[in-house]
mmCIF file of C-alpha atoms and ligand atoms in Angstrom:
data_model
loop_
_atom_site.group_PDB
_atom_site.id
_atom_site.type_symbol
_atom_site.label_atom_id
_atom_site.label_comp_id
_atom_site.label_asym_id
_atom_site.label_seq_id
_atom_site.Cartn_x
_atom_site.Cartn_y
_atom_site.Cartn_z
ATOM 1 C CA MET A 299 25.700 1.254 32.085
ATOM 2 C CA SER A 300 24.011 -2.108 31.290
ATOM 3 C CA PRO A 301 22.788 -2.391 27.637
ATOM 4 C CA THR A 302 19.256 -1.030 27.124
ATOM 5 C CA PRO A 303 16.800 -2.665 24.780
ATOM 6 C CA ASN A 304 16.897 -0.907 21.431
ATOM 7 C CA PRO A 305 14.158 -2.547 19.235
ATOM 8 C CA ARG A 306 14.046 -1.663 15.604
ATOM 9 C CA VAL A 307 12.155 -2.309 12.297
ATOM 10 C CA LEU A 308 14.838 -3.672 10.014
ATOM 11 C CA TYR A 309 14.901 -3.474 6.134
ATOM 12 C CA ALA A 310 15.694 -7.214 5.774
ATOM 13 C CA LYS A 311 15.503 -7.791 1.963
ATOM 14 C CA VAL A 312 14.926 -5.806 -1.258
ATOM 15 C CA PRO A 313 11.227 -6.559 -2.331
ATOM 16 C CA PRO A 314 10.223 -7.122 -5.909
ATOM 17 C CA PRO A 315 7.443 -4.761 -7.262
ATOM 18 C CA GLY A 316 4.091 -5.575 -5.339
ATOM 19 C CA PRO A 317 3.169 -5.669 -1.659
ATOM 20 C CA LEU A 318 5.752 -5.803 0.899
ATOM 21 C CA ILE A 319 5.729 -9.037 3.046
ATOM 22 C CA ALA A 320 5.938 -8.483 6.914
ATOM 23 C CA GLY A 321 8.664 -10.734 8.272
ATOM 24 C CA GLU A 322 10.397 -10.932 4.991
ATOM 25 C CA HIS A 323 11.217 -7.351 3.717
ATOM 26 C CA LEU A 324 10.418 -5.643 7.059
ATOM 27 C CA VAL A 325 11.221 -7.361 10.216
ATOM 28 C CA TYR A 326 10.587 -6.064 13.719
ATOM 29 C CA GLU A 327 13.595 -7.084 15.913
ATOM 30 C CA SER A 328 13.197 -6.801 19.725
ATOM 31 C CA THR A 329 16.640 -8.019 20.708
ATOM 32 C CA PRO A 330 19.199 -5.417 19.755
ATOM 33 C CA THR A 331 20.472 -3.147 22.578
ATOM 34 C CA ILE A 332 22.482 -0.077 23.034
ATOM 35 C CA ASP A 333 24.811 1.382 25.611
ATOM 36 C CA LEU A 334 23.282 4.822 26.420
ATOM 37 C CA ASP A 335 26.576 6.080 27.911
ATOM 38 C CA ALA A 336 28.596 5.180 24.896
ATOM 39 C CA PRO A 337 30.711 7.981 23.267
ATOM 40 C CA LEU A 338 28.990 10.175 20.782
ATOM 41 C CA ASN A 339 32.051 11.202 18.846
ATOM 42 C CA GLY A 340 30.732 14.731 18.329
ATOM 43 C CA GLY A 341 27.137 13.759 17.852
ATOM 44 C CA PHE A 342 24.036 13.416 20.042
ATOM 45 C CA LEU A 343 21.908 10.724 21.365
ATOM 46 C CA THR A 344 18.027 10.852 20.569
ATOM 47 C CA LYS A 345 15.176 8.953 21.975
ATOM 48 C CA THR A 346 12.428 8.186 19.395
ATOM 49 C CA LEU A 347 9.091 9.614 20.420
ATOM 50 C CA PHE A 348 7.023 8.735 17.232
ATOM 51 C CA LEU A 349 7.605 7.824 13.681
ATOM 52 C CA SER A 350 5.599 8.708 10.456
ATOM 53 C CA PRO A 351 5.257 6.065 7.753
ATOM 54 C CA GLU A 352 4.992 7.957 4.575
ATOM 55 C CA PRO A 353 4.082 6.464 1.023
ATOM 56 C CA PHE A 354 7.496 7.494 -0.561
ATOM 57 C CA MET A 355 9.368 5.214 1.718
ATOM 58 C CA ARG A 356 8.159 2.123 -0.400
ATOM 59 C CA GLU A 357 10.046 3.616 -3.493
ATOM 60 C CA ARG A 358 13.269 3.772 -1.393
ATOM 61 C CA MET A 359 13.055 -0.126 -0.920
ATOM 62 C CA ARG A 360 14.373 -1.082 -4.187
ATOM 63 C CA ASP A 361 17.415 -2.448 -5.966
ATOM 64 C CA PRO A 362 19.861 0.501 -5.556
ATOM 65 C CA SER A 363 20.646 0.109 -9.287
ATOM 66 C CA ILE A 364 17.152 1.444 -10.235
ATOM 67 C CA LEU A 365 17.518 5.243 -10.617
ATOM 68 C CA THR A 366 14.599 7.443 -9.490
ATOM 69 C CA TYR A 367 14.070 10.630 -7.654
ATOM 70 C CA SER A 368 15.128 9.288 -4.311
ATOM 71 C CA THR A 369 18.116 7.566 -2.882
ATOM 72 C CA PRO A 370 17.428 3.993 -1.685
ATOM 73 C CA MET A 371 17.540 2.674 1.823
ATOM 74 C CA VAL A 372 20.131 0.367 3.045
ATOM 75 C CA VAL A 373 19.486 -3.296 3.304
ATOM 76 C CA GLY A 374 20.381 -4.686 6.914
ATOM 77 C CA GLN A 375 19.701 -1.495 8.638
ATOM 78 C CA PRO A 376 16.540 -0.118 10.266
ATOM 79 C CA ILE A 377 14.324 1.592 7.780
ATOM 80 C CA VAL A 378 14.598 5.539 7.911
ATOM 81 C CA GLY A 379 11.804 8.149 7.699
ATOM 82 C CA PHE A 380 10.418 11.256 9.335
ATOM 83 C CA GLY A 381 9.971 11.239 13.151
ATOM 84 C CA LEU A 382 10.015 13.260 16.442
ATOM 85 C CA VAL A 383 12.833 12.731 18.875
ATOM 86 C CA GLN A 384 14.181 14.052 21.905
ATOM 87 C CA VAL A 385 17.710 14.783 22.522
ATOM 88 C CA LEU A 386 19.028 12.874 25.746
ATOM 89 C CA ARG A 387 22.859 13.847 25.461
ATOM 90 C CA SER A 388 24.834 15.913 23.054
ATOM 91 C CA GLU A 389 28.389 16.745 22.101
ATOM 92 C CA LYS A 390 27.313 18.771 19.139
ATOM 93 C CA GLU A 391 27.492 22.498 19.322
ATOM 94 C CA GLY A 392 23.856 23.956 18.750
ATOM 95 C CA VAL A 393 22.000 20.816 19.950
ATOM 96 C CA THR A 394 20.856 20.752 23.524
ATOM 97 C CA ALA A 395 19.914 17.874 25.716
ATOM 98 C CA GLY A 396 16.160 17.947 26.316
ATOM 99 C CA GLU A 397 15.101 19.768 22.987
ATOM 100 C CA TYR A 398 12.783 18.123 20.402
ATOM 101 C CA MET A 399 13.737 17.669 16.797
ATOM 102 C CA TYR A 400 11.810 16.574 13.709
ATOM 103 C CA GLY A 401 13.411 15.035 10.607
ATOM 104 C CA PHE A 402 14.951 11.877 9.155
ATOM 105 C CA THR A 403 15.519 9.253 11.937
ATOM 106 C CA PRO A 404 15.877 5.478 11.846
ATOM 107 C CA TRP A 405 13.103 3.255 13.095
ATOM 108 C CA GLU A 406 14.584 2.400 16.496
ATOM 109 C CA HIS A 407 14.217 3.334 20.031
ATOM 110 C CA TYR A 408 17.501 5.190 20.530
ATOM 111 C CA THR A 409 19.894 6.364 17.861
ATOM 112 C CA VAL A 410 23.309 7.982 17.919
ATOM 113 C CA GLN A 411 22.986 10.972 15.449
ATOM 114 C CA PRO A 412 23.702 11.705 12.811
ATOM 115 C CA TYR A 413 22.935 7.976 12.109
ATOM 116 C CA VAL A 414 25.676 6.462 9.752
ATOM 117 C CA ASP A 415 25.053 2.851 9.041
ATOM 118 C CA ALA A 416 21.646 3.396 7.623
ATOM 119 C CA ARG A 417 22.664 6.223 5.397
ATOM 120 C CA PHE A 418 22.944 5.497 1.701
ATOM 121 C CA ASP A 419 26.552 6.390 0.175
ATOM 122 C CA PHE A 420 25.435 8.815 -2.251
ATOM 123 C CA LYS A 421 27.794 10.290 -4.859
ATOM 124 C CA SER A 422 25.802 12.741 -6.866
ATOM 125 C CA SER A 423 28.116 12.434 -9.967
ATOM 126 C CA ASN A 424 26.786 8.795 -10.354
ATOM 127 C CA TYR A 425 23.179 9.790 -10.427
ATOM 128 C CA PRO A 426 20.820 11.941 -12.696
ATOM 129 C CA PRO A 427 20.302 15.585 -11.433
ATOM 130 C CA TYR A 428 16.834 14.896 -10.277
ATOM 131 C CA THR A 429 18.089 12.338 -7.537
ATOM 132 C CA PHE A 430 17.536 13.699 -4.098
ATOM 133 C CA ASP A 431 19.736 12.399 -1.349
ATOM 134 C CA MET A 432 17.081 11.766 1.254
ATOM 135 C CA ASP A 433 19.251 11.421 4.014
ATOM 136 C CA THR A 434 19.965 15.174 3.972
ATOM 137 C CA LEU A 435 16.579 15.784 5.439
ATOM 138 C CA VAL A 436 18.301 16.054 8.865
ATOM 139 C CA LEU A 437 16.690 16.522 12.203
ATOM 140 C CA GLN A 438 15.612 20.018 12.916
ATOM 141 C CA PRO A 439 14.610 21.631 16.273
ATOM 142 C CA VAL A 440 10.848 22.048 16.932
ATOM 143 C CA PRO A 441 9.180 23.926 19.754
ATOM 144 C CA ASN A 442 7.204 22.166 22.619
ATOM 145 C CA PRO A 443 3.511 22.962 21.927
ATOM 146 C CA HIS A 444 2.802 23.148 25.595
ATOM 147 C CA GLY A 445 -0.636 21.819 24.963
ATOM 148 C CA ALA A 446 -1.568 24.325 22.243
ATOM 149 C CA PHE A 447 -1.928 21.358 19.827
ATOM 150 C CA PRO A 448 -1.118 17.651 20.080
ATOM 151 C CA TRP A 449 2.442 16.455 19.541
ATOM 152 C CA THR A 450 1.385 14.231 16.811
ATOM 153 C CA SER A 451 0.532 17.362 14.617
ATOM 154 C CA PHE A 452 4.397 17.202 13.856
ATOM 155 C CA ALA A 453 3.525 13.981 11.805
ATOM 156 C CA SER A 454 0.683 15.587 9.817
ATOM 157 C CA VAL A 455 -0.266 19.197 9.654
ATOM 158 C CA LEU A 456 3.058 20.637 11.023
ATOM 159 C CA GLY A 457 5.331 17.799 9.359
ATOM 160 C CA THR A 458 6.060 16.627 5.821
ATOM 161 C CA PRO A 459 2.263 16.397 4.790
ATOM 162 C CA GLY A 460 1.357 19.994 5.842
ATOM 163 C CA LEU A 461 4.754 21.466 4.421
ATOM 164 C CA THR A 462 4.029 19.539 1.045
ATOM 165 C CA ALA A 463 0.561 20.966 0.883
ATOM 166 C CA PHE A 464 1.955 24.431 1.591
ATOM 167 C CA VAL A 465 4.921 24.301 -0.732
ATOM 168 C CA GLY A 466 2.848 22.889 -3.709
ATOM 169 C CA LEU A 467 0.088 25.413 -3.410
ATOM 170 C CA GLU A 468 2.298 28.455 -2.747
ATOM 171 C CA SER A 469 4.826 27.620 -5.498
ATOM 172 C CA ILE A 470 2.798 26.129 -8.222
ATOM 173 C CA ALA A 471 -0.741 27.471 -7.696
ATOM 174 C CA ARG A 472 -0.026 30.872 -6.291
ATOM 175 C CA ASP A 473 -2.389 32.300 -8.823
ATOM 176 C CA MET A 474 -5.480 30.482 -7.637
ATOM 177 C CA LYS A 475 -8.410 32.606 -6.904
ATOM 178 C CA ALA A 476 -11.556 32.443 -4.593
ATOM 179 C CA GLY A 477 -14.484 30.769 -6.525
ATOM 180 C CA GLN A 478 -12.200 28.468 -8.588
ATOM 181 C CA THR A 479 -12.570 24.654 -8.334
ATOM 182 C CA ILE A 480 -10.014 22.136 -7.305
ATOM 183 C CA TYR A 481 -10.043 18.282 -7.149
ATOM 184 C CA VAL A 482 -8.109 16.732 -4.458
ATOM 185 C CA SER A 483 -7.291 12.847 -4.721
ATOM 186 C CA SER A 484 -6.607 10.999 -1.663
ATOM 187 C CA GLY A 485 -8.279 13.688 0.293
ATOM 188 C CA ALA A 486 -8.084 12.025 3.686
ATOM 189 C CA SER A 487 -4.459 11.612 3.484
ATOM 190 C CA GLY A 488 -1.978 13.848 5.542
ATOM 191 C CA VAL A 489 -1.212 15.952 2.316
ATOM 192 C CA GLY A 490 -4.699 15.810 0.827
ATOM 193 C CA SER A 491 -6.450 17.010 4.112
ATOM 194 C CA MET A 492 -4.123 20.004 4.425
ATOM 195 C CA VAL A 493 -4.513 20.893 0.685
ATOM 196 C CA ILE A 494 -8.416 20.734 1.140
ATOM 197 C CA GLN A 495 -8.280 23.124 4.227
ATOM 198 C CA LEU A 496 -5.711 25.538 2.707
ATOM 199 C CA CYS A 497 -7.867 25.783 -0.303
ATOM 200 C CA LYS A 498 -11.064 26.462 1.587
ATOM 201 C CA LEU A 499 -9.172 29.318 3.543
ATOM 202 C CA LYS A 500 -8.351 30.776 -0.092
ATOM 203 C CA GLY A 501 -12.125 30.581 -0.895
ATOM 204 C CA LEU A 502 -11.946 27.898 -3.338
ATOM 205 C CA ARG A 503 -14.644 25.292 -4.141
ATOM 206 C CA VAL A 504 -13.286 21.913 -3.202
ATOM 207 C CA ILE A 505 -13.956 18.402 -4.568
ATOM 208 C CA ALA A 506 -12.157 15.556 -2.888
ATOM 209 C CA SER A 507 -12.176 11.798 -2.793
ATOM 210 C CA ALA A 508 -11.281 9.069 -0.514
ATOM 211 C CA GLY A 509 -11.368 5.151 -0.241
ATOM 212 C CA SER A 510 -14.093 4.810 2.477
ATOM 213 C CA ASP A 511 -17.291 6.348 3.571
ATOM 214 C CA SER A 512 -15.773 7.407 6.959
ATOM 215 C CA LYS A 513 -12.980 8.992 5.230
ATOM 216 C CA VAL A 514 -15.418 10.690 3.065
ATOM 217 C CA GLU A 515 -17.287 12.100 6.027
ATOM 218 C CA TYR A 516 -13.877 13.233 7.463
ATOM 219 C CA ILE A 517 -12.998 15.374 4.379
ATOM 220 C CA ARG A 518 -16.547 16.755 4.418
ATOM 221 C CA SER A 519 -15.967 17.886 8.107
ATOM 222 C CA LEU A 520 -12.675 19.626 6.625
ATOM 223 C CA GLY A 521 -14.998 21.636 4.433
ATOM 224 C CA ALA A 522 -14.841 19.910 1.109
ATOM 225 C CA ASP A 523 -17.806 21.044 -0.859
ATOM 226 C CA VAL A 524 -18.229 17.783 -2.753
ATOM 227 C CA ALA A 525 -16.771 14.447 -1.351
ATOM 228 C CA PHE A 526 -16.980 11.018 -2.804
ATOM 229 C CA ASN A 527 -15.836 7.440 -2.334
ATOM 230 C CA TYR A 528 -13.711 6.665 -5.429
ATOM 231 C CA LYS A 529 -14.257 2.959 -4.886
ATOM 232 C CA THR A 530 -17.845 2.999 -5.417
ATOM 233 C CA THR A 531 -18.334 6.251 -7.608
ATOM 234 C CA PRO A 532 -15.749 6.616 -10.229
ATOM 235 C CA ALA A 533 -13.812 9.849 -10.347
ATOM 236 C CA LEU A 534 -14.946 10.190 -13.937
ATOM 237 C CA THR A 535 -18.639 10.481 -13.075
ATOM 238 C CA ALA A 536 -18.327 12.457 -10.017
ATOM 239 C CA LEU A 537 -16.010 15.201 -11.930
ATOM 240 C CA ALA A 538 -18.375 15.199 -14.959
ATOM 241 C CA GLU A 539 -21.184 16.182 -12.515
ATOM 242 C CA HIS A 540 -19.219 18.649 -10.368
ATOM 243 C CA GLY A 541 -16.458 19.876 -12.694
ATOM 244 C CA PRO A 542 -14.879 21.638 -14.693
ATOM 245 C CA LEU A 543 -11.748 21.915 -12.675
ATOM 246 C CA ASP A 544 -9.333 24.772 -12.438
ATOM 247 C CA PHE A 545 -6.878 22.990 -10.514
ATOM 248 C CA HIS A 546 -6.233 19.163 -9.655
ATOM 249 C CA TRP A 547 -4.094 18.183 -6.760
ATOM 250 C CA ASP A 548 -2.933 14.761 -7.629
ATOM 251 C CA ASN A 549 -1.825 12.394 -4.867
ATOM 252 C CA VAL A 550 -2.621 9.282 -6.722
ATOM 253 C CA CYS A 551 -1.738 9.184 -10.195
ATOM 254 C CA GLY A 552 -3.079 6.516 -12.666
ATOM 255 C CA GLU A 553 -6.801 6.359 -13.377
ATOM 256 C CA GLN A 554 -7.758 9.222 -11.123
ATOM 257 C CA LEU A 555 -5.353 11.598 -12.795
ATOM 258 C CA GLU A 556 -6.759 10.333 -16.087
ATOM 259 C CA ASP A 557 -10.295 11.218 -14.960
ATOM 260 C CA ALA A 558 -9.152 14.511 -13.758
ATOM 261 C CA ILE A 559 -7.420 15.496 -17.063
ATOM 262 C CA GLN A 560 -10.691 14.705 -18.741
ATOM 263 C CA ASN A 561 -12.456 17.284 -16.645
ATOM 264 C CA MET A 562 -9.841 20.132 -16.587
ATOM 265 C CA ALA A 563 -11.185 23.536 -17.617
ATOM 266 C CA PHE A 564 -9.252 25.540 -20.330
ATOM 267 C CA ASN A 565 -5.951 26.729 -18.930
ATOM 268 C CA GLY A 566 -6.215 24.423 -15.888
ATOM 269 C CA VAL A 567 -3.265 23.375 -13.736
ATOM 270 C CA ILE A 568 -2.404 19.890 -12.461
ATOM 271 C CA ILE A 569 -0.192 19.947 -9.308
ATOM 272 C CA ALA A 570 1.515 16.417 -9.440
ATOM 273 C CA CYS A 571 2.542 15.510 -5.855
ATOM 274 C CA GLY A 572 2.614 11.837 -5.657
ATOM 275 C CA ALA A 573 1.646 8.498 -7.051
ATOM 276 C CA ILE A 574 0.425 6.357 -4.154
ATOM 277 C CA SER A 575 -1.433 3.936 -6.737
ATOM 278 C CA GLU A 576 1.786 3.058 -8.413
ATOM 279 C CA TYR A 577 4.508 2.718 -5.730
ATOM 280 C CA ASN A 578 3.941 -0.993 -5.585
ATOM 281 C CA LEU A 579 3.850 -1.501 -9.387
ATOM 282 C CA ARG A 580 6.363 -2.399 -11.928
ATOM 283 C CA PRO A 581 6.693 0.406 -14.516
ATOM 284 C CA GLU A 582 5.045 -1.816 -17.234
ATOM 285 C CA ASP A 583 2.056 -2.332 -14.812
ATOM 286 C CA CYS A 584 1.503 1.391 -14.254
ATOM 287 C CA TYR A 585 -1.854 2.845 -15.601
ATOM 288 C CA GLY A 586 -1.343 4.146 -19.253
ATOM 289 C CA VAL A 587 -2.990 7.576 -19.457
ATOM 290 C CA LYS A 588 -5.004 7.772 -22.724
ATOM 291 C CA ASN A 589 -5.947 11.388 -23.234
ATOM 292 C CA LEU A 590 -2.656 13.306 -23.141
ATOM 293 C CA SER A 591 -3.683 15.167 -26.183
ATOM 294 C CA LEU A 592 -5.913 17.167 -23.967
ATOM 295 C CA ILE A 593 -2.777 18.805 -22.521
ATOM 296 C CA PHE A 594 -2.392 20.809 -25.649
ATOM 297 C CA LYS A 595 -6.022 21.056 -26.665
ATOM 298 C CA ARG A 596 -7.133 22.671 -23.418
ATOM 299 C CA ARG A 597 -3.667 24.374 -22.665
ATOM 300 C CA LEU A 598 -3.256 22.509 -19.574
ATOM 301 C CA ARG A 599 -0.239 22.774 -17.351
ATOM 302 C CA ILE A 600 1.162 19.806 -15.266
ATOM 303 C CA GLN A 601 3.856 20.478 -12.874
ATOM 304 C CA GLY A 602 5.496 18.136 -10.627
ATOM 305 C CA PHE A 603 7.410 19.138 -7.517
ATOM 306 C CA PHE A 604 9.315 17.887 -4.464
ATOM 307 C CA ILE A 605 8.892 19.307 -1.005
ATOM 308 C CA SER A 606 12.536 20.205 -0.835
ATOM 309 C CA ASP A 607 12.233 22.299 -3.976
ATOM 310 C CA GLY A 608 10.435 25.154 -2.288
ATOM 311 C CA LEU A 609 11.283 24.455 1.392
ATOM 312 C CA PRO A 610 14.115 27.063 2.050
ATOM 313 C CA ALA A 611 11.888 29.930 0.591
ATOM 314 C CA LEU A 612 8.623 28.753 2.159
ATOM 315 C CA LEU A 613 9.659 27.280 5.601
ATOM 316 C CA PRO A 614 9.688 30.712 7.364
ATOM 317 C CA ARG A 615 6.104 31.674 6.156
ATOM 318 C CA PHE A 616 4.944 27.941 6.980
ATOM 319 C CA LEU A 617 6.242 28.309 10.592
ATOM 320 C CA ASN A 618 4.768 31.795 10.823
ATOM 321 C CA GLU A 619 1.214 30.909 9.531
ATOM 322 C CA ILE A 620 0.321 27.378 10.204
ATOM 323 C CA PRO A 621 0.974 26.894 13.909
ATOM 324 C CA PRO A 622 -1.441 29.731 14.943
ATOM 325 C CA LEU A 623 -4.011 28.326 12.644
ATOM 326 C CA LEU A 624 -3.754 25.098 14.162
ATOM 327 C CA ALA A 625 -3.676 26.303 17.800
ATOM 328 C CA GLN A 626 -6.877 28.456 16.915
ATOM 329 C CA GLY A 627 -8.537 25.249 15.499
ATOM 330 C CA LYS A 628 -8.963 26.694 12.045
ATOM 331 C CA ILE A 629 -6.840 23.764 10.767
ATOM 332 C CA LYS A 630 -7.538 20.118 11.931
ATOM 333 C CA SER A 631 -5.875 16.803 11.299
ATOM 334 C CA GLN A 632 -6.611 13.276 12.176
ATOM 335 C CA GLU A 633 -4.107 10.614 12.890
ATOM 336 C CA GLN A 634 -4.377 6.840 13.353
ATOM 337 C CA LEU A 635 -2.094 5.948 16.200
ATOM 338 C CA PHE A 636 -0.295 2.714 16.346
ATOM 339 C CA LEU A 637 1.078 2.223 19.836
ATOM 340 C CA GLY A 638 4.494 0.571 20.000
ATOM 341 C CA LEU A 639 7.220 0.137 17.520
ATOM 342 C CA ASP A 640 6.138 -3.349 17.169
ATOM 343 C CA LYS A 641 3.153 -2.130 15.457
ATOM 344 C CA GLY A 642 5.278 -0.164 13.021
ATOM 345 C CA ILE A 643 5.216 -2.651 10.151
ATOM 346 C CA GLU A 644 1.275 -2.886 10.410
ATOM 347 C CA ALA A 645 1.144 0.940 10.271
ATOM 348 C CA PHE A 646 3.408 0.993 7.334
ATOM 349 C CA LEU A 647 1.385 -1.610 5.295
ATOM 350 C CA SER A 648 -1.805 0.113 6.079
ATOM 351 C CA MET A 649 -0.974 2.918 3.730
ATOM 352 C CA TYR A 650 -1.154 0.503 0.702
ATOM 353 C CA ASP A 651 -3.610 -2.236 1.759
ATOM 354 C CA GLY A 652 -6.733 -0.115 2.022
ATOM 355 C CA SER A 653 -6.965 -0.634 5.938
ATOM 356 C CA SER A 654 -5.627 2.952 6.941
ATOM 357 C CA LYS A 655 -8.262 5.016 8.740
ATOM 358 C CA ALA A 656 -6.108 8.240 8.891
ATOM 359 C CA LYS A 657 -2.590 9.467 8.592
ATOM 360 C CA PRO A 658 -0.638 6.647 10.405
ATOM 361 C CA VAL A 659 1.705 7.543 13.208
ATOM 362 C CA VAL A 660 3.749 4.970 15.144
ATOM 363 C CA VAL A 661 3.881 6.160 18.701
ATOM 364 C CA VAL A 662 7.176 4.951 20.232
ATOM 365 C CA ASP A 663 6.868 6.697 23.608
ATOM 366 C CA ALA A 664 3.401 6.495 24.764
ATOM 367 C CA SER A 665 3.429 9.781 26.717
ATOM 368 C CA TYR A 666 3.599 11.496 23.214
ATOM 369 C CA ALA A 667 0.294 9.912 21.938
HETATM 370 N N1 LIG B 973 6.040 15.581 -3.759
HETATM 371 C C1 LIG B 973 6.309 15.734 -2.491
HETATM 372 O O1 LIG B 973 7.349 16.202 -1.953
HETATM 373 C C2 LIG B 973 5.477 14.807 -1.562
HETATM 374 C C3 LIG B 973 5.759 14.714 -0.214
HETATM 375 C C4 LIG B 973 4.934 14.142 0.832
HETATM 376 C C5 LIG B 973 4.008 13.189 0.262
HETATM 377 N N2 LIG B 973 3.819 13.108 -1.195
HETATM 378 C C6 LIG B 973 2.798 12.221 -1.799
HETATM 379 O O2 LIG B 973 1.507 12.649 -1.334
HETATM 380 C C7 LIG B 973 0.748 11.545 -1.223
HETATM 381 C C8 LIG B 973 -0.033 11.446 0.087
HETATM 382 O O3 LIG B 973 1.087 11.288 1.036
HETATM 383 P P1 LIG B 973 0.526 11.328 2.719
HETATM 384 O O4 LIG B 973 1.911 11.063 3.341
HETATM 385 O O5 LIG B 973 -0.243 12.403 2.962
HETATM 386 O O6 LIG B 973 -0.079 9.770 2.710
HETATM 387 P P2 LIG B 973 -1.002 9.065 3.929
HETATM 388 O O7 LIG B 973 -1.389 10.045 4.837
HETATM 389 O O8 LIG B 973 -0.174 8.011 4.458
HETATM 390 O O9 LIG B 973 -2.165 8.590 2.991
HETATM 391 C C9 LIG B 973 -2.045 7.749 2.054
HETATM 392 C C10 LIG B 973 -3.373 7.334 1.452
HETATM 393 O O10 LIG B 973 -3.330 6.866 0.136
HETATM 394 C C11 LIG B 973 -4.618 6.184 -0.363
HETATM 395 N N3 LIG B 973 -4.335 5.225 -1.295
HETATM 396 C C12 LIG B 973 -3.447 4.024 -0.997
HETATM 397 N N4 LIG B 973 -3.494 3.233 -2.230
HETATM 398 C C13 LIG B 973 -4.295 3.965 -3.102
HETATM 399 C C14 LIG B 973 -4.733 3.766 -4.437
HETATM 400 N N5 LIG B 973 -4.365 2.601 -5.084
HETATM 401 N N6 LIG B 973 -5.549 4.629 -5.184
HETATM 402 C C15 LIG B 973 -5.893 5.679 -4.430
HETATM 403 N N7 LIG B 973 -5.636 6.033 -3.205
HETATM 404 C C16 LIG B 973 -4.733 5.215 -2.607
HETATM 405 C C17 LIG B 973 -5.120 5.657 1.024
HETATM 406 O O11 LIG B 973 -6.270 6.394 1.282
HETATM 407 P P3 LIG B 973 -7.739 5.822 0.732
HETATM 408 O O12 LIG B 973 -8.373 4.991 1.876
HETATM 409 O O13 LIG B 973 -8.606 7.251 0.540
HETATM 410 O O14 LIG B 973 -7.494 5.108 -0.540
HETATM 411 C C18 LIG B 973 -4.115 5.984 2.041
HETATM 412 O O15 LIG B 973 -4.507 6.200 3.268
HETATM 413 C C19 LIG B 973 1.510 10.269 -1.715
HETATM 414 O O16 LIG B 973 1.355 10.130 -2.983
HETATM 415 C C20 LIG B 973 2.795 10.816 -1.380
HETATM 416 O O17 LIG B 973 3.890 10.174 -2.019
HETATM 417 C C21 LIG B 973 4.652 13.869 -2.092
#
């Protein structure tokens, strides 16, 4: 067969701390091609349907000598992240042509799986025990929703963001009770919007923040009892008025975490999920929390977690409980669709530059929008 165009988003250069530059660190390439009849060597060929830019991907774009919780991406290869694909051909037992899969995949139209060149060569003995080999987040089969919910739910409620919310709440905050109060930062994010809805289903009083008035309206529509724009109302002010907090779900870190610590109730719990305000900063430029003594004075518990920690135990429950809630309209999600892989870099940067309107999804095959 003649070569088929296989455009991709290339990780072209390791960025220094700070904003990524389109065309320098991330480059859209329209010219690569692939032979769709090429041997699969026991693997399978996939077509990318959509891709999900997620904040953690920025930290994987670093000098590989910098050790952190995740393995880095590979320069000179497409960036890798969560996405939905369809199997076109398979030589792998258990993987069937036509089936849909969700998981880690390179940002390109077609891929021979398991992808090899974009995989970081991880030897665990050379890394601290908290380093997670991200390339192990392999593609898993997912059902065709047959119209019960949109395909793009696999990028939000039914994908990593939804799973993260479910794992964090069910592992760290299992003891939360109706009537208690939680503050969710980055409440309109994929993770935050799911945390709000799951907490409302548990009968909690939810305070949430976001960075624009339209996002504040959105988190109200999800059921948040108090919603504020953290860019115009400091979290410290809003929480002093509406606290104290029994729980804080922290997606942001930095100043918003500081403000929450100051407003935690006796014995409160902070679920540390992410640090979107800091992924672009050098360690020395990160916000210095000033009131850590409150941790012992108020007997606070702060617990960090990573989605993979609780996934094996909680995935069956998640798959049992969440799709029906979604199909019944009891859980909602909002995605901002970027049509075409050539819009991928714009979608990626929107997470950090304040321009995002909702969970970004890069639609590669328009029939799955
Ligand atoms: N622990 C885990 O296993 C795990 C797994 C997945 C995700 N996470 C974390 O969960 C968080 C949300 O991820 P997501 O995929 O749901 O994100 P998302 O839907 O892509 O949303 C990210 C949002 O973060 C907000 N933001 C950006 N810069 C900010 C800043 N400086 N201060 C405050 N907010 C800022 C923006 O919303 P506004 O317009 O409202 O500012 C942006 O839309 C991230 O920190 C991510 O790393 C953790």
